[in-house]
mmCIF file of C-alpha atoms in Angstrom:
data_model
loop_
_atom_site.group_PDB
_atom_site.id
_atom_site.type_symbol
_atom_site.label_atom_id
_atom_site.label_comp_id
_atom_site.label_asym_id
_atom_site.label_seq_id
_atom_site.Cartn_x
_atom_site.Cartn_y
_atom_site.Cartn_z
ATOM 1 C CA UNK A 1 0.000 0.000 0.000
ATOM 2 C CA UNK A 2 1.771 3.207 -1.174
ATOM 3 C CA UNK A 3 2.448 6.112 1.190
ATOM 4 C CA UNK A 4 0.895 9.679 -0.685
ATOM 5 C CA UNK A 5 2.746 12.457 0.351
ATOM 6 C CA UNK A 6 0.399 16.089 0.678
ATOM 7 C CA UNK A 7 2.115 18.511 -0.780
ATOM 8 C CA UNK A 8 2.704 22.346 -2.265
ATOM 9 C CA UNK A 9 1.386 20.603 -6.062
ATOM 10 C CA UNK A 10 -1.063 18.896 -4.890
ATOM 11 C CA UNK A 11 -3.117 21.878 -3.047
ATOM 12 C CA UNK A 12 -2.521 23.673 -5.903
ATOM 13 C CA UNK A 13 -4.422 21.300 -7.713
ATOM 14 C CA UNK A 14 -7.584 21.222 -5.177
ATOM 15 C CA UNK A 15 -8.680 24.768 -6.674
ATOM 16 C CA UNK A 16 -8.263 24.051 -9.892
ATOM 17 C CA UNK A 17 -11.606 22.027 -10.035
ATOM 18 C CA UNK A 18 -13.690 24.342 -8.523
ATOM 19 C CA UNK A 19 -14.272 27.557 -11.091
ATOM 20 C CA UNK A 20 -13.635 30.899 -11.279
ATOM 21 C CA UNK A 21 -16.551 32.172 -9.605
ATOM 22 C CA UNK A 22 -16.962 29.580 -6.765
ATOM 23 C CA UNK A 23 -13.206 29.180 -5.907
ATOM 24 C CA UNK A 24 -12.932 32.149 -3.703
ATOM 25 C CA UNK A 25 -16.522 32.173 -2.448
ATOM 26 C CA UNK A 26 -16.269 28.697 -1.008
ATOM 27 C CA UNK A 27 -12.362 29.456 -0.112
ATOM 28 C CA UNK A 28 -13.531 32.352 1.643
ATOM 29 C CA UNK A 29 -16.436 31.043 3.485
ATOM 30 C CA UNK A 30 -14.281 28.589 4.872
ATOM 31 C CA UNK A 31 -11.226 30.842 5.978
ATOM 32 C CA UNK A 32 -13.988 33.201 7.392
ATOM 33 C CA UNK A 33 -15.756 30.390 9.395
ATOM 34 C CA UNK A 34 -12.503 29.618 10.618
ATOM 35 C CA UNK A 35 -11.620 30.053 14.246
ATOM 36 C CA UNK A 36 -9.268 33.102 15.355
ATOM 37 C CA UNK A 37 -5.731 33.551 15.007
ATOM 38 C CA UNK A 38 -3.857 32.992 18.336
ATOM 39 C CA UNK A 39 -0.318 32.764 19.870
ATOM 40 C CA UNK A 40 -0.775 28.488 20.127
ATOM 41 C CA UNK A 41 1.455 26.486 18.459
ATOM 42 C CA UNK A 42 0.363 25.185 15.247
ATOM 43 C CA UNK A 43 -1.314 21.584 15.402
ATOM 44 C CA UNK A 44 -0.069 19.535 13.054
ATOM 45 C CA UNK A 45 -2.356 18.453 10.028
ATOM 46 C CA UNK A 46 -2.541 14.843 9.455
ATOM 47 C CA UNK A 47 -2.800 13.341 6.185
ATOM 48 C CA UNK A 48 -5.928 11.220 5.642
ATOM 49 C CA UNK A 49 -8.675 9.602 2.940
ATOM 50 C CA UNK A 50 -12.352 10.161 4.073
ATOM 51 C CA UNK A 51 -13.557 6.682 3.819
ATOM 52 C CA UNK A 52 -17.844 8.330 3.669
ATOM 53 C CA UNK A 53 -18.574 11.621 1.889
ATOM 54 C CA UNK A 54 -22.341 12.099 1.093
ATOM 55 C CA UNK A 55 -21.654 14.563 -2.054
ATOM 56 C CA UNK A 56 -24.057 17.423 -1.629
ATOM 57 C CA UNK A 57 -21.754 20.315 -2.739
ATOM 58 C CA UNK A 58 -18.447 19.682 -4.778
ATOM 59 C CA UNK A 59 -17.259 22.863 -3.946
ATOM 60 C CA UNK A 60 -17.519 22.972 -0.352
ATOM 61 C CA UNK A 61 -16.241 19.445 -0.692
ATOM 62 C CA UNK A 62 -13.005 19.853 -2.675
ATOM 63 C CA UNK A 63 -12.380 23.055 -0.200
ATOM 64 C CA UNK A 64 -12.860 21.438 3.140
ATOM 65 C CA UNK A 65 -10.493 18.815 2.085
ATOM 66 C CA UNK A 66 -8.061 21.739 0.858
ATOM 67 C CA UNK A 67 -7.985 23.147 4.561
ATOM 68 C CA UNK A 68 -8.065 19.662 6.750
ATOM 69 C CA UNK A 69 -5.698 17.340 4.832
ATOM 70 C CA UNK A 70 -8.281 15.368 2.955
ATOM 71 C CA UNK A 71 -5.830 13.865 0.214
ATOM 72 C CA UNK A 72 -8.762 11.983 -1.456
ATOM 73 C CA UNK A 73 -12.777 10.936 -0.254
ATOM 74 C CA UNK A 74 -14.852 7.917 -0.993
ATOM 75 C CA UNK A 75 -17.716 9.506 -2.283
ATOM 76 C CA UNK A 76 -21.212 8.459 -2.829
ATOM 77 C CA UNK A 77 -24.645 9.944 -3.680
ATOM 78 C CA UNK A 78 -26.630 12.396 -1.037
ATOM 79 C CA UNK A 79 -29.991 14.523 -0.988
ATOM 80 C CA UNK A 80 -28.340 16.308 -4.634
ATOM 81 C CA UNK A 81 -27.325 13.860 -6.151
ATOM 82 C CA UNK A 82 -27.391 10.474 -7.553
ATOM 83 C CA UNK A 83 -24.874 7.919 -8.914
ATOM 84 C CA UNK A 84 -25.096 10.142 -12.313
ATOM 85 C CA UNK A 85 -23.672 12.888 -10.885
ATOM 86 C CA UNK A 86 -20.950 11.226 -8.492
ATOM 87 C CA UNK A 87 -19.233 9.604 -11.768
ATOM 88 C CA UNK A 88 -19.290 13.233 -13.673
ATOM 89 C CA UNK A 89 -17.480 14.720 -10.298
ATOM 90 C CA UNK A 90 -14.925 11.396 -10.468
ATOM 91 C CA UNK A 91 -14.356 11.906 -14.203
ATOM 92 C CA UNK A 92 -13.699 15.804 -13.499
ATOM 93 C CA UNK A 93 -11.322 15.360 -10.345
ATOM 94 C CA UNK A 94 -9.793 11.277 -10.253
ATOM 95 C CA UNK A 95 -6.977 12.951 -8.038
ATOM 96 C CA UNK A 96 -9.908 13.611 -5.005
ATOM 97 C CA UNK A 97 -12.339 11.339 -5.213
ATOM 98 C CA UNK A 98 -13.262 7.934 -5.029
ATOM 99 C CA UNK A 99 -16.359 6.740 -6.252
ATOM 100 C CA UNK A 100 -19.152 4.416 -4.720
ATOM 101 C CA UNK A 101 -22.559 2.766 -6.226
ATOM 102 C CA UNK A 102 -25.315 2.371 -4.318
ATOM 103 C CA UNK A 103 -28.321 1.251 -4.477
ATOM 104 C CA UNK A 104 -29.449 1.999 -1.069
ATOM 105 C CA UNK A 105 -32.964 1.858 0.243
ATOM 106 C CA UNK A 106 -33.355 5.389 1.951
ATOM 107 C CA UNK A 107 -34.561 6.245 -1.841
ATOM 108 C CA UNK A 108 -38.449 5.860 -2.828
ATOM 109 C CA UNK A 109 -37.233 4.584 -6.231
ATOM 110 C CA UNK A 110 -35.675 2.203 -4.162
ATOM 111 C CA UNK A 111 -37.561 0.892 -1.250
ATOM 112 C CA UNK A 112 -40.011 -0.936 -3.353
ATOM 113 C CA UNK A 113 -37.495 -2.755 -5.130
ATOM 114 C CA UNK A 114 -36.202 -4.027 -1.469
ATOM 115 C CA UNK A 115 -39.294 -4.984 -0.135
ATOM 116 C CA UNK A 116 -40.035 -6.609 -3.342
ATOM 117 C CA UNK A 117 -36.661 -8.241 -3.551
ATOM 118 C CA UNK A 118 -36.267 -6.959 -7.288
ATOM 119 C CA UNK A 119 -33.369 -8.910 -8.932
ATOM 120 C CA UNK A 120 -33.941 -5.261 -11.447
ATOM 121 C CA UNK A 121 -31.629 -3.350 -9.128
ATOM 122 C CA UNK A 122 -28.827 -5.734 -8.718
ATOM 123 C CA UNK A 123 -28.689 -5.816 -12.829
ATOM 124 C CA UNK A 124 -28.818 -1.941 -12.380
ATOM 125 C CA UNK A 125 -25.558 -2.068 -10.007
ATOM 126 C CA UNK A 126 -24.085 -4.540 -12.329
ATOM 127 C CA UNK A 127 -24.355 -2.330 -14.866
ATOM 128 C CA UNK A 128 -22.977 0.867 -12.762
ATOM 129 C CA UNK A 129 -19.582 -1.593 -11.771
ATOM 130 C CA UNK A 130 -18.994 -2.688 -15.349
ATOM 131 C CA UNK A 131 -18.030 1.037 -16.331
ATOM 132 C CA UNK A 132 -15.247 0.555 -14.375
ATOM 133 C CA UNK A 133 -15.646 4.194 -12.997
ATOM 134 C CA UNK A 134 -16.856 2.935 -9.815
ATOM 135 C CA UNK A 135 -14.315 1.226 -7.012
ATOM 136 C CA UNK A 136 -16.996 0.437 -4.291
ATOM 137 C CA UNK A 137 -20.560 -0.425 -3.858
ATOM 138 C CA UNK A 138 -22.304 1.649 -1.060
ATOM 139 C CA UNK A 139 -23.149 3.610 0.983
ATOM 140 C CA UNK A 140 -26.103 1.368 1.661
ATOM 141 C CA UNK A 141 -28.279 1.944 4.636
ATOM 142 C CA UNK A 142 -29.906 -2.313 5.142
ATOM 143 C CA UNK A 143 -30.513 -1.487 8.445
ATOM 144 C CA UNK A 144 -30.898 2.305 9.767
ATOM 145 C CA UNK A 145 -32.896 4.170 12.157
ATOM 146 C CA UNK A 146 -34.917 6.783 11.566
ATOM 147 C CA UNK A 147 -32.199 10.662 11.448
ATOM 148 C CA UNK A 148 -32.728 13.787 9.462
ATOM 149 C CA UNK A 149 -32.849 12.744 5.423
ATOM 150 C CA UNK A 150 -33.025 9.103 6.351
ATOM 151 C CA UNK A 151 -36.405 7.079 6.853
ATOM 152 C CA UNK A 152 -35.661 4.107 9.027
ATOM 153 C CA UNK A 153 -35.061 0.887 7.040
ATOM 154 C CA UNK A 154 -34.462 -2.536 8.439
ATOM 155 C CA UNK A 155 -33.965 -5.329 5.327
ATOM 156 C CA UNK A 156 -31.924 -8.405 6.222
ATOM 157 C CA UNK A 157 -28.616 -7.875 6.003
ATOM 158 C CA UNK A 158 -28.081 -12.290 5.227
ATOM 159 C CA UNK A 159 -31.281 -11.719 2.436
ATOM 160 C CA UNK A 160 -31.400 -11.706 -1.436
ATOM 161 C CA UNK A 161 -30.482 -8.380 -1.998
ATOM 162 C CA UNK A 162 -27.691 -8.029 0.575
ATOM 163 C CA UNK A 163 -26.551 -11.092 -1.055
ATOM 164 C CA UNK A 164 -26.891 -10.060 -4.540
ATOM 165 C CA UNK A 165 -25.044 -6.979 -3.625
ATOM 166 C CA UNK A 166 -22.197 -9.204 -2.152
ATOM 167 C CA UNK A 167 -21.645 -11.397 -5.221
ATOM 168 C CA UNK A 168 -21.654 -8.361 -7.490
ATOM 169 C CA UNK A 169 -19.027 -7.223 -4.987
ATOM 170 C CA UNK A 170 -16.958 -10.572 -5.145
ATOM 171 C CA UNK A 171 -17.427 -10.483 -9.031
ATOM 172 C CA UNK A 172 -15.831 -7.336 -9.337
ATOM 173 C CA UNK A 173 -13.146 -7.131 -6.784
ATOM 174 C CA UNK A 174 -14.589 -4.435 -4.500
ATOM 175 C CA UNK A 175 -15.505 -3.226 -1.626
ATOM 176 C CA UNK A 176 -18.826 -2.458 0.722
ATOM 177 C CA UNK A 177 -19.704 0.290 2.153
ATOM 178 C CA UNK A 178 -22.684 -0.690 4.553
ATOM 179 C CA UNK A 179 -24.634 0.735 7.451
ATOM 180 C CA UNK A 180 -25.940 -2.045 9.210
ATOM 181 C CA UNK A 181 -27.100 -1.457 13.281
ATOM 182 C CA UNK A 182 -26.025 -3.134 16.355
ATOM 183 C CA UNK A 183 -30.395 -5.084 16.193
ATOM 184 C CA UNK A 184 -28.861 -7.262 12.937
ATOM 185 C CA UNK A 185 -25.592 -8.762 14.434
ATOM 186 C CA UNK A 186 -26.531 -11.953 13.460
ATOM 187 C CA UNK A 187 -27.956 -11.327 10.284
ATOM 188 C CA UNK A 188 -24.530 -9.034 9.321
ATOM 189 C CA UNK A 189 -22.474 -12.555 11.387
ATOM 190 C CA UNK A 190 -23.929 -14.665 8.432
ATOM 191 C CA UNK A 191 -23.677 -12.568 5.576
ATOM 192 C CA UNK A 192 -19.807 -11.909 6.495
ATOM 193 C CA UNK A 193 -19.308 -15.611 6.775
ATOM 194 C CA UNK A 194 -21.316 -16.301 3.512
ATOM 195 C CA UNK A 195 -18.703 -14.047 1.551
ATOM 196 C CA UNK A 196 -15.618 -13.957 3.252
ATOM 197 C CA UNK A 197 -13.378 -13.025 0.426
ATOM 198 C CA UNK A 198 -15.544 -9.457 0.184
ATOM 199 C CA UNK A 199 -14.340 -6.302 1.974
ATOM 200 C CA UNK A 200 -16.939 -4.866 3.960
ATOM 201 C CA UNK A 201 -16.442 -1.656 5.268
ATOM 202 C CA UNK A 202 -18.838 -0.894 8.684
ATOM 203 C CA UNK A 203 -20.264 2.561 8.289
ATOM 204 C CA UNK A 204 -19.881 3.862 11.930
ATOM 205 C CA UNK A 205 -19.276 0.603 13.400
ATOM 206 C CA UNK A 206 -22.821 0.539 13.400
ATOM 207 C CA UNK A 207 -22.384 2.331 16.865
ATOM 208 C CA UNK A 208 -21.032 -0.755 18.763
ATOM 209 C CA UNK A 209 -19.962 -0.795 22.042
ATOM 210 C CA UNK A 210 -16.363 -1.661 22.470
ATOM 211 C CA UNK A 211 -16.558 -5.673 23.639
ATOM 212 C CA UNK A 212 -18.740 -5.322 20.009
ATOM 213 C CA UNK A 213 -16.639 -4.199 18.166
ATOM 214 C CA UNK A 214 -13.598 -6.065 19.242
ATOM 215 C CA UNK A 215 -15.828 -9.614 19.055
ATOM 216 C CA UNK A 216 -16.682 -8.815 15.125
ATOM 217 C CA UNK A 217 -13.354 -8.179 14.457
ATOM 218 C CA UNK A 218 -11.751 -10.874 15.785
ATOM 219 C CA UNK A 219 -14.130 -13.183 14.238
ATOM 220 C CA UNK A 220 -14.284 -11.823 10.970
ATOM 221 C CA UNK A 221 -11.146 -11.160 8.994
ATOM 222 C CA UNK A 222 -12.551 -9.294 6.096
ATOM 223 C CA UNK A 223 -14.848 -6.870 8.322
ATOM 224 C CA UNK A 224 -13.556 -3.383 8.288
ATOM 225 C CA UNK A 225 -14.603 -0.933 10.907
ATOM 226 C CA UNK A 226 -15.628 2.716 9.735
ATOM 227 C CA UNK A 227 -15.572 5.162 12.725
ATOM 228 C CA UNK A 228 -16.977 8.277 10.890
ATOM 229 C CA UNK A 229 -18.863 10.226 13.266
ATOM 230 C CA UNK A 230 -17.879 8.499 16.169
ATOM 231 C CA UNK A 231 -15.242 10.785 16.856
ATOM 232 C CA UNK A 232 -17.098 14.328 16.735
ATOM 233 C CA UNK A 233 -17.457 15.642 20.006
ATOM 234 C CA UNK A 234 -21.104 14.622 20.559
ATOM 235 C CA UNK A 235 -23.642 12.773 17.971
ATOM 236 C CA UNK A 236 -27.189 14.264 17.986
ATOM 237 C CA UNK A 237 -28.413 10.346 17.733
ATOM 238 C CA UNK A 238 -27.336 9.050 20.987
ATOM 239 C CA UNK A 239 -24.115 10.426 23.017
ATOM 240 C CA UNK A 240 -22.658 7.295 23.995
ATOM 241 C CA UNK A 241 -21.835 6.769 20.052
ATOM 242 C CA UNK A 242 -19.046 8.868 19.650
ATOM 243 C CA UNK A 243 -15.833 6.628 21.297
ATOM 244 C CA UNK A 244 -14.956 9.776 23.073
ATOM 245 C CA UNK A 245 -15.000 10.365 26.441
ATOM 246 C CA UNK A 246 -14.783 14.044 27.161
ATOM 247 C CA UNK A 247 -16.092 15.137 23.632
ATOM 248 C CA UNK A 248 -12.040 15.433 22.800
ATOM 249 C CA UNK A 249 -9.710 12.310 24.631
ATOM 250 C CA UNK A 250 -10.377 9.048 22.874
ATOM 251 C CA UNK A 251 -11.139 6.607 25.413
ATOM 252 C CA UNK A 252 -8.097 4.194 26.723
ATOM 253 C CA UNK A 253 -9.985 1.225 25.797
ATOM 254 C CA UNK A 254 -11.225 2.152 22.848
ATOM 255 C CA UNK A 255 -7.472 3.609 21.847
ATOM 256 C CA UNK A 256 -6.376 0.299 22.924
ATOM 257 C CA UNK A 257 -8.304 -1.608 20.508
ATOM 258 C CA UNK A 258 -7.517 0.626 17.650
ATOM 259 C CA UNK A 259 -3.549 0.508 18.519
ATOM 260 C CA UNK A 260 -4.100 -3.447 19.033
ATOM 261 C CA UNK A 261 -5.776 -3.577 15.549
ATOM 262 C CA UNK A 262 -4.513 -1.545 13.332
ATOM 263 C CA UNK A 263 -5.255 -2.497 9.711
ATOM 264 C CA UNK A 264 -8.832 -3.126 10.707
ATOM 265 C CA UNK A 265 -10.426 0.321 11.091
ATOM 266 C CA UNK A 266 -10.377 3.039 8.671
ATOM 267 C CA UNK A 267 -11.504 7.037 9.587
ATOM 268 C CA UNK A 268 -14.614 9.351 8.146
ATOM 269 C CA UNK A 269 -15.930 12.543 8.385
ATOM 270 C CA UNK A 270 -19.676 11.694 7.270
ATOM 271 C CA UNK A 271 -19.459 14.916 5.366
ATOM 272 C CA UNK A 272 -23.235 15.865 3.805
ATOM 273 C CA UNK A 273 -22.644 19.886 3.037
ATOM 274 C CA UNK A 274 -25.733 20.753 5.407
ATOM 275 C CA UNK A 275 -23.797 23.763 6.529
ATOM 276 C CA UNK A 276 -20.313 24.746 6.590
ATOM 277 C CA UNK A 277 -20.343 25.037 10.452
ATOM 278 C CA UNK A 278 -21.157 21.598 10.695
ATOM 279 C CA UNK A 279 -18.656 20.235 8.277
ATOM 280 C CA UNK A 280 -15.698 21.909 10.041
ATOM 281 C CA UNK A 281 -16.758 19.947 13.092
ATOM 282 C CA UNK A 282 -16.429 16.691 11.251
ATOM 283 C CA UNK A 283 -13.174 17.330 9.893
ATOM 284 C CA UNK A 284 -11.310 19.093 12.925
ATOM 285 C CA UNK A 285 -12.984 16.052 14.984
ATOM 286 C CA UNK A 286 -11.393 13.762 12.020
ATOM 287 C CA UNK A 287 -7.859 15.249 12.821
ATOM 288 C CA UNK A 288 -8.082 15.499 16.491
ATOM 289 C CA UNK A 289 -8.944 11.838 17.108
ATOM 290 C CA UNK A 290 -6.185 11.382 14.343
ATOM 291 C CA UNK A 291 -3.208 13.095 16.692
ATOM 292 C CA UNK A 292 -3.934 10.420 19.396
ATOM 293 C CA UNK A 293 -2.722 7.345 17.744
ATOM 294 C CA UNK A 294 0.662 6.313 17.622
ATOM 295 C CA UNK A 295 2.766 6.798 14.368
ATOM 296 C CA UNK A 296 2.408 3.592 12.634
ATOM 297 C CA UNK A 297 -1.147 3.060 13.773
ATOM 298 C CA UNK A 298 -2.134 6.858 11.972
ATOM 299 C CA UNK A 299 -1.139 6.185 8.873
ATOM 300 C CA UNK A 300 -2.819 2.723 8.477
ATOM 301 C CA UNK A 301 -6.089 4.529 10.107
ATOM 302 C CA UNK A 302 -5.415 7.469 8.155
ATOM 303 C CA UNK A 303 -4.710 6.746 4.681
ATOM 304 C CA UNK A 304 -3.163 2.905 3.874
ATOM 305 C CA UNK A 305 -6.386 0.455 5.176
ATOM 306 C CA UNK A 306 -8.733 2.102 2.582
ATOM 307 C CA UNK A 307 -6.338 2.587 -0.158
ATOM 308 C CA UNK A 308 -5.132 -0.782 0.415
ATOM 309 C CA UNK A 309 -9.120 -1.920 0.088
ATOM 310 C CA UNK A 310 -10.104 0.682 -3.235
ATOM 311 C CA UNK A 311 -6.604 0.294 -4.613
ATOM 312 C CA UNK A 312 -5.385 -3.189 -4.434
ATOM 313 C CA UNK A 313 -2.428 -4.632 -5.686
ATOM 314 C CA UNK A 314 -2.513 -6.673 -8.920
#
């Protein structure tokens, strides 16, 4: 998995996809949102790839990641968009972003063809993954309760479609991106054993508890756990989901587990471009947690475990 190296060129190249109109209006929304100068040291930036970027706003997007380190972002669809519009942003910037398929339920044209168990929408992802401009399948919400944007949904994780999406995911060497709660474990258990040669990537761990998350780990080798927005300061959900104990200082046992299993979990911001304040939360939360781990274990968390899982080696 290669090291990528953030430099002078590259944040150079970050404003050359956004035009000559919105460049400095986004650039200066986010320099003017931006806390105060003062006479503290400098905090270092930490390299990273956002592993779960709903794509609302390009702009605010490619600028955020500009100003926090964001070297690239799996992106996928979001209230403005569909999976239309997230291969035209991939096809204008391949440097930034990453894209995902999905063919998530949280959409009316959608939900039918779940409850219906329509093989129509696998053959639709099929065809999305044979373009070759996609490098994941996801974000997609099996199992979610009810938030802001997102009616609750709760399909098997272990039936057809889930497994449909798994052997499309198996068929074309990716990954998936799915947000599955902590009500399914046994359903998620058996679709992880059913496929173990396909990546799946845990959006938010679905909000496990620690012993949780370590037992899922342990047992299943190609489970990946995604810990975007569990590390902002406090989740409007439910506070015990961020892994934070003070709304800043990761806690020991969770930092434990992490340090202990390194190539397993892989860091988010759960960006959606709702409002800039809100964004800037995600990512200084992103680099804050980021500080805390040792070294070697940052740089896997950071950057390597999800390139090594959208960019594998021949």
């Amino acid at each position: 998995m290669g090291i990528l190296v953030l430099g002078c060129a590259l944040a150079l190249s970050f404003g050359a996809s956004v035009s000559g109109q919105d460049q400095p209006r986004v650039l200066n929304r986010v320099k003017n949102s931006a806390a105060p100068e003062s006479t503290a040291p400098r905090l270092e930036t930490v390299p990273f790839v956002d592993a779960h970027v709903h794509l609302n706003d390009e702009a605010m997007q490619i600028e955020l990641m500009r100003h926090y380190g964001a070297k690239r972002a799996v992106v996928f669809w979001g209230r403005n968009g569909d999976n239309g519009s997230v291969a035209d942003a991939v096809r204008r910037r391949p440097d930034l972003f990453i894209g995902f398929a999905s063919i998530s339920p949280e959409r009316r044209t959608h939900r039918k063809a779940w409850e219906d168990q329509d093989p129509a929408l696998l053959e639709e992802l099929d065809g999305l993954l044979a373009t070759g401009q996609f490098k994941g399948i996801g974000e997609i919400s099996a199992v979610h309760f009810p938030s802001p944007g997102f009616p609750e949904a709760d399909y098997d994780p272990a039936g057809p479609m889930m497994s449909g999406i798994m052997a499309l995911a198996r068929k074309y060497r990716v990954p998936v991106l799915v947000h599955v709660e902590s009500t399914r474990m046994r359903e998620l258990t058996s679709l992880l054993v059913a496929f173990p040669d396909v990546n799946l990537i845990w959006a938010h761990g679905g909000y496990t508890p620690l012993f949780l998350a370590r037992r899922m780990l342990e047992r299943h080798p190609n489970l990946y756990y995604e810990l975007s927005a569990r590390t902002w300061p406090r989740h409007p959900r439910s506070p015990d989901y961020t892994i934070l104990q003070d709304g800043r200082s990761i806690w020991p046992e969770w930092l434990e587990l992490i340090e202990t299993m390194p190539g397993r979990f892989i860091i988010g911001t759960d960006a959606s471009h709702r409002s800039l304040e809100s964004e800037r939360m995600k990512f200084e939360s992103v680099q804050a947690f980021l500080r805390q781990l040792s070294p070697a274990t940052r740089e896997r968390v950071a950057q390597a475990n999800l390139l090594g899982l959208t960019e594998p080696r021949p």
